[in-house]
């Protein structure tokens, strides 16, 4: 398992949190959003999903991974 914390711009409320967490779980990873820190801690199995796919899933929801 890999753990990476991403800085994500554009998240502002609980709806954003669930959108991001749902998007990440949709590609087979787990996400924990810290709204005030603007971070998303992701945990994933690098044999199953790449970090790029996770980033794209978040960006597809309209947020910027910086
Ligand atoms: Cu929101």
PDB file of C-alpha atoms and ligand atoms in Angstrom:
ATOM      1  CA  UNK A   1       0.000   0.000   0.000  1.00  0.00           C
ATOM      2  CA  UNK A   2       1.093   3.520  -0.740  1.00  0.00           C
ATOM      3  CA  UNK A   3       0.097   6.632   1.146  1.00  0.00           C
ATOM      4  CA  UNK A   4       0.332  10.025  -0.508  1.00  0.00           C
ATOM      5  CA  UNK A   5      -1.031  13.375   0.578  1.00  0.00           C
ATOM      6  CA  UNK A   6      -2.136  15.590  -2.295  1.00  0.00           C
ATOM      7  CA  UNK A   7      -2.769  19.319  -2.179  1.00  0.00           C
ATOM      8  CA  UNK A   8      -6.113  19.962  -3.836  1.00  0.00           C
ATOM      9  CA  UNK A   9      -7.556  23.371  -4.668  1.00  0.00           C
ATOM     10  CA  UNK A  10     -11.242  24.166  -4.988  1.00  0.00           C
ATOM     11  CA  UNK A  11     -12.764  22.108  -2.196  1.00  0.00           C
ATOM     12  CA  UNK A  12     -15.040  24.272  -0.080  1.00  0.00           C
ATOM     13  CA  UNK A  13     -17.723  22.238   1.635  1.00  0.00           C
ATOM     14  CA  UNK A  14     -18.947  18.824   2.655  1.00  0.00           C
ATOM     15  CA  UNK A  15     -20.276  18.222  -0.822  1.00  0.00           C
ATOM     16  CA  UNK A  16     -16.779  18.648  -2.242  1.00  0.00           C
ATOM     17  CA  UNK A  17     -15.407  16.283   0.373  1.00  0.00           C
ATOM     18  CA  UNK A  18     -17.833  13.535  -0.556  1.00  0.00           C
ATOM     19  CA  UNK A  19     -17.352  14.162  -4.294  1.00  0.00           C
ATOM     20  CA  UNK A  20     -13.593  13.738  -3.942  1.00  0.00           C
ATOM     21  CA  UNK A  21     -13.825  10.725  -1.649  1.00  0.00           C
ATOM     22  CA  UNK A  22     -16.344   9.072  -3.957  1.00  0.00           C
ATOM     23  CA  UNK A  23     -14.208   9.754  -7.041  1.00  0.00           C
ATOM     24  CA  UNK A  24     -11.149   8.249  -5.400  1.00  0.00           C
ATOM     25  CA  UNK A  25     -12.996   5.200  -4.135  1.00  0.00           C
ATOM     26  CA  UNK A  26     -14.389   4.830  -7.662  1.00  0.00           C
ATOM     27  CA  UNK A  27     -10.911   4.041  -8.957  1.00  0.00           C
ATOM     28  CA  UNK A  28     -10.231   1.606  -6.132  1.00  0.00           C
ATOM     29  CA  UNK A  29      -8.363   3.772  -3.656  1.00  0.00           C
ATOM     30  CA  UNK A  30      -9.243   5.379  -0.336  1.00  0.00           C
ATOM     31  CA  UNK A  31      -9.252   9.111   0.377  1.00  0.00           C
ATOM     32  CA  UNK A  32      -9.424  11.186   3.501  1.00  0.00           C
ATOM     33  CA  UNK A  33     -10.058  14.877   2.900  1.00  0.00           C
ATOM     34  CA  UNK A  34      -8.895  17.620   5.232  1.00  0.00           C
ATOM     35  CA  UNK A  35     -10.950  20.585   4.133  1.00  0.00           C
ATOM     36  CA  UNK A  36      -9.149  23.267   6.136  1.00  0.00           C
ATOM     37  CA  UNK A  37      -5.707  22.043   5.089  1.00  0.00           C
ATOM     38  CA  UNK A  38      -6.880  21.538   1.474  1.00  0.00           C
ATOM     39  CA  UNK A  39      -5.304  18.126   1.412  1.00  0.00           C
ATOM     40  CA  UNK A  40      -6.444  14.699   0.358  1.00  0.00           C
ATOM     41  CA  UNK A  41      -4.659  11.757   1.935  1.00  0.00           C
ATOM     42  CA  UNK A  42      -4.913   8.827  -0.436  1.00  0.00           C
ATOM     43  CA  UNK A  43      -4.119   5.219   0.277  1.00  0.00           C
ATOM     44  CA  UNK A  44      -3.847   2.855  -2.653  1.00  0.00           C
ATOM     45  CA  UNK A  45      -2.389  -0.387  -3.894  1.00  0.00           C
ATOM     46  CA  UNK A  46       0.135   0.557  -6.551  1.00  0.00           C
ATOM     47  CA  UNK A  47      -0.390  -2.820  -8.224  1.00  0.00           C
ATOM     48  CA  UNK A  48      -4.014  -1.919  -8.876  1.00  0.00           C
ATOM     49  CA  UNK A  49      -4.139   1.813  -9.491  1.00  0.00           C
ATOM     50  CA  UNK A  50      -1.605   4.525 -10.262  1.00  0.00           C
ATOM     51  CA  UNK A  51      -1.377   7.894  -8.593  1.00  0.00           C
ATOM     52  CA  UNK A  52      -2.045   9.538 -11.958  1.00  0.00           C
ATOM     53  CA  UNK A  53      -5.392   7.779 -12.255  1.00  0.00           C
ATOM     54  CA  UNK A  54      -6.310   8.989  -8.760  1.00  0.00           C
ATOM     55  CA  UNK A  55      -5.302  12.557  -9.623  1.00  0.00           C
ATOM     56  CA  UNK A  56      -7.354  12.422 -12.812  1.00  0.00           C
ATOM     57  CA  UNK A  57     -10.391  11.154 -10.901  1.00  0.00           C
ATOM     58  CA  UNK A  58     -10.152  14.162  -8.577  1.00  0.00           C
ATOM     59  CA  UNK A  59      -9.612  16.599 -11.439  1.00  0.00           C
ATOM     60  CA  UNK A  60     -12.576  15.107 -13.314  1.00  0.00           C
ATOM     61  CA  UNK A  61     -14.714  16.353 -10.438  1.00  0.00           C
ATOM     62  CA  UNK A  62     -13.524  19.899 -11.095  1.00  0.00           C
ATOM     63  CA  UNK A  63     -10.781  20.242  -8.497  1.00  0.00           C
ATOM     64  CA  UNK A  64      -7.135  21.034  -9.088  1.00  0.00           C
ATOM     65  CA  UNK A  65      -4.397  18.781  -7.806  1.00  0.00           C
ATOM     66  CA  UNK A  66      -1.437  21.107  -7.305  1.00  0.00           C
TER      67      UNK A  66
HETATM   68 CU1  LIG B   1     -18.373  22.014  -1.970  1.00  0.00          CU
END
